[in-house]
Amino acid sequence: MVEKGFATPEARRAAAHVAVEALVQPDRSVKLRVQCAESHHVATVYDTDVGLVYVARSGPHSHGSRDFVDVAHHDAVPGVEVVDVLDPGTGAMADDALPATCECGPRRVSRSELLRAVESGQHRLLVS
């Protein structure tokens, strides 16, 4: 069930976070994987009970399940998880540029480009 018309952006992001946490098998709910030209992981779009949800890390973070934050190449501030409903609905206030980070550095991912990729049936999107 896709829920539109959240009262605030904070409520929308909170609902998105709860929806991703509720996924029993997250890998089976992946609609789109976002990578840079160097094949680094940038973001993931999941199909959830509240619709498509964007999940990314912003700032320095570990690169794999056994890796540590690579502070030698970044500052000491840990990364922040960015979780948001990809299509907030008509009339909702939402920036098109979503923050993300990969080993190449910080970047912005276009919300509308992600939606077009999912609608066209793509499973992987390369961003520059």
Tab-separated table of C-alpha atoms in Angstrom:
chain	number	residue	atom	x	y	z
A	1	MET	CA	0.000	0.000	0.000
A	2	VAL	CA	1.533	3.302	-1.119
A	3	GLU	CA	0.935	6.081	1.368
A	4	LYS	CA	1.101	9.647	0.008
A	5	GLY	CA	0.592	13.040	1.578
A	6	PHE	CA	2.839	12.921	4.650
A	7	ALA	CA	2.320	15.870	6.993
A	8	THR	CA	5.999	16.867	7.026
A	9	PRO	CA	9.250	15.819	5.347
A	10	GLU	CA	10.369	14.466	8.736
A	11	ALA	CA	7.257	12.250	8.929
A	12	ARG	CA	7.909	11.039	5.373
A	13	ARG	CA	11.531	10.137	6.195
A	14	ALA	CA	10.507	8.441	9.457
A	15	ALA	CA	7.895	6.347	7.631
A	16	ALA	CA	10.495	5.424	4.998
A	17	HIS	CA	12.970	4.347	7.677
A	18	VAL	CA	10.357	2.182	9.439
A	19	ALA	CA	9.349	0.629	6.101
A	20	VAL	CA	12.953	-0.331	5.232
A	21	GLU	CA	13.553	-1.723	8.732
A	22	ALA	CA	10.397	-3.852	8.350
A	23	LEU	CA	11.664	-5.602	5.203
A	24	VAL	CA	12.100	-9.290	6.030
A	25	GLN	CA	14.356	-9.971	3.034
A	26	PRO	CA	15.706	-6.591	1.896
A	27	ASP	CA	17.643	-8.032	-1.065
A	28	ARG	CA	14.391	-9.293	-2.586
A	29	SER	CA	12.894	-5.797	-2.335
A	30	VAL	CA	15.669	-3.999	-4.223
A	31	LYS	CA	14.276	-2.190	-7.268
A	32	LEU	CA	17.400	-0.255	-8.249
A	33	ARG	CA	21.083	-0.229	-7.310
A	34	VAL	CA	22.955	3.015	-7.924
A	35	GLN	CA	26.681	2.930	-8.683
A	36	CYS	CA	29.316	5.414	-9.808
A	37	ALA	CA	31.474	4.951	-12.922
A	38	GLU	CA	34.036	3.124	-10.753
A	39	SER	CA	31.322	0.603	-9.691
A	40	HIS	CA	31.219	1.868	-6.100
A	41	HIS	CA	27.906	1.517	-4.263
A	42	VAL	CA	26.143	4.905	-4.103
A	43	ALA	CA	22.532	4.134	-3.110
A	44	THR	CA	19.723	1.576	-3.223
A	45	VAL	CA	16.017	1.955	-3.977
A	46	TYR	CA	13.710	-0.512	-2.200
A	47	ASP	CA	10.065	-1.385	-2.858
A	48	THR	CA	8.319	-1.066	0.530
A	49	ASP	CA	4.851	-0.707	2.025
A	50	VAL	CA	5.094	3.102	1.698
A	51	GLY	CA	6.349	2.978	-1.901
A	52	LEU	CA	9.833	3.278	-3.322
A	53	VAL	CA	12.384	4.232	-0.660
A	54	TYR	CA	15.852	5.696	-1.301
A	55	VAL	CA	18.657	4.587	1.058
A	56	ALA	CA	22.214	5.953	0.938
A	57	ARG	CA	25.075	6.965	3.188
A	58	SER	CA	26.220	10.553	3.215
A	59	GLY	CA	29.737	11.179	4.459
A	60	PRO	CA	32.540	8.711	5.183
A	61	HIS	CA	31.442	5.158	5.892
A	62	SER	CA	32.639	1.573	5.732
A	63	HIS	CA	32.801	-0.040	2.317
A	64	GLY	CA	31.739	-3.568	3.165
A	65	SER	CA	30.540	-5.833	5.947
A	66	ARG	CA	34.064	-6.254	7.364
A	67	ASP	CA	35.450	-2.817	6.584
A	68	PHE	CA	35.969	0.102	8.910
A	69	VAL	CA	35.338	3.745	8.158
A	70	ASP	CA	38.156	4.931	5.925
A	71	VAL	CA	39.148	7.961	8.022
A	72	ALA	CA	42.602	8.179	6.434
A	73	HIS	CA	41.001	9.552	3.265
A	74	HIS	CA	38.130	11.498	4.815
A	75	ASP	CA	37.422	13.608	7.853
A	76	ALA	CA	36.561	12.012	11.194
A	77	VAL	CA	32.811	12.666	11.026
A	78	PRO	CA	30.937	9.372	10.549
A	79	GLY	CA	28.489	9.012	7.679
A	80	VAL	CA	24.788	9.585	8.070
A	81	GLU	CA	22.148	7.274	6.634
A	82	VAL	CA	19.792	9.053	4.233
A	83	VAL	CA	16.376	7.379	3.942
A	84	ASP	CA	13.452	8.986	2.107
A	85	VAL	CA	10.365	8.084	0.104
A	86	LEU	CA	11.435	8.457	-3.517
A	87	ASP	CA	8.100	9.764	-4.819
A	88	PRO	CA	6.653	11.991	-2.076
A	89	GLY	CA	3.426	12.579	-4.034
A	90	THR	CA	1.963	15.606	-5.721
A	91	GLY	CA	2.212	18.852	-3.823
A	92	ALA	CA	4.780	17.498	-1.356
A	93	MET	CA	7.898	19.545	-0.714
A	94	ALA	CA	10.981	17.499	-1.643
A	95	ASP	CA	14.345	18.398	-3.142
A	96	ASP	CA	15.209	16.641	-6.383
A	97	ALA	CA	18.850	16.232	-5.318
A	98	LEU	CA	19.386	13.481	-2.755
A	99	PRO	CA	22.743	13.253	-0.926
A	100	ALA	CA	24.997	10.200	-1.195
A	101	THR	CA	28.651	9.270	-0.891
A	102	CYS	CA	30.869	6.592	-2.367
A	103	GLU	CA	34.607	6.031	-2.296
A	104	CYS	CA	34.956	8.711	-5.006
A	105	GLY	CA	33.459	11.337	-2.688
A	106	PRO	CA	30.176	13.115	-2.015
A	107	ARG	CA	27.578	13.430	-4.745
A	108	ARG	CA	23.949	14.281	-5.423
A	109	VAL	CA	21.526	11.806	-7.002
A	110	SER	CA	18.475	13.083	-8.872
A	111	ARG	CA	15.165	11.892	-7.434
A	112	SER	CA	13.480	12.268	-10.850
A	113	GLU	CA	16.277	10.318	-12.585
A	114	LEU	CA	15.855	7.474	-10.070
A	115	LEU	CA	12.100	7.394	-10.671
A	116	ARG	CA	12.607	7.301	-14.463
A	117	ALA	CA	15.107	4.430	-14.092
A	118	VAL	CA	12.679	2.367	-11.982
A	119	GLU	CA	9.757	3.121	-14.323
A	120	SER	CA	11.814	1.981	-17.325
A	121	GLY	CA	12.662	-1.320	-15.613
A	122	GLN	CA	16.353	-0.677	-15.001
A	123	HIS	CA	17.984	-2.589	-12.149
A	124	ARG	CA	21.260	-0.662	-12.053
A	125	LEU	CA	21.876	3.028	-12.612
A	126	LEU	CA	25.308	4.531	-13.194
A	127	VAL	CA	25.739	8.111	-11.989
A	128	SER	CA	28.626	10.456	-12.601
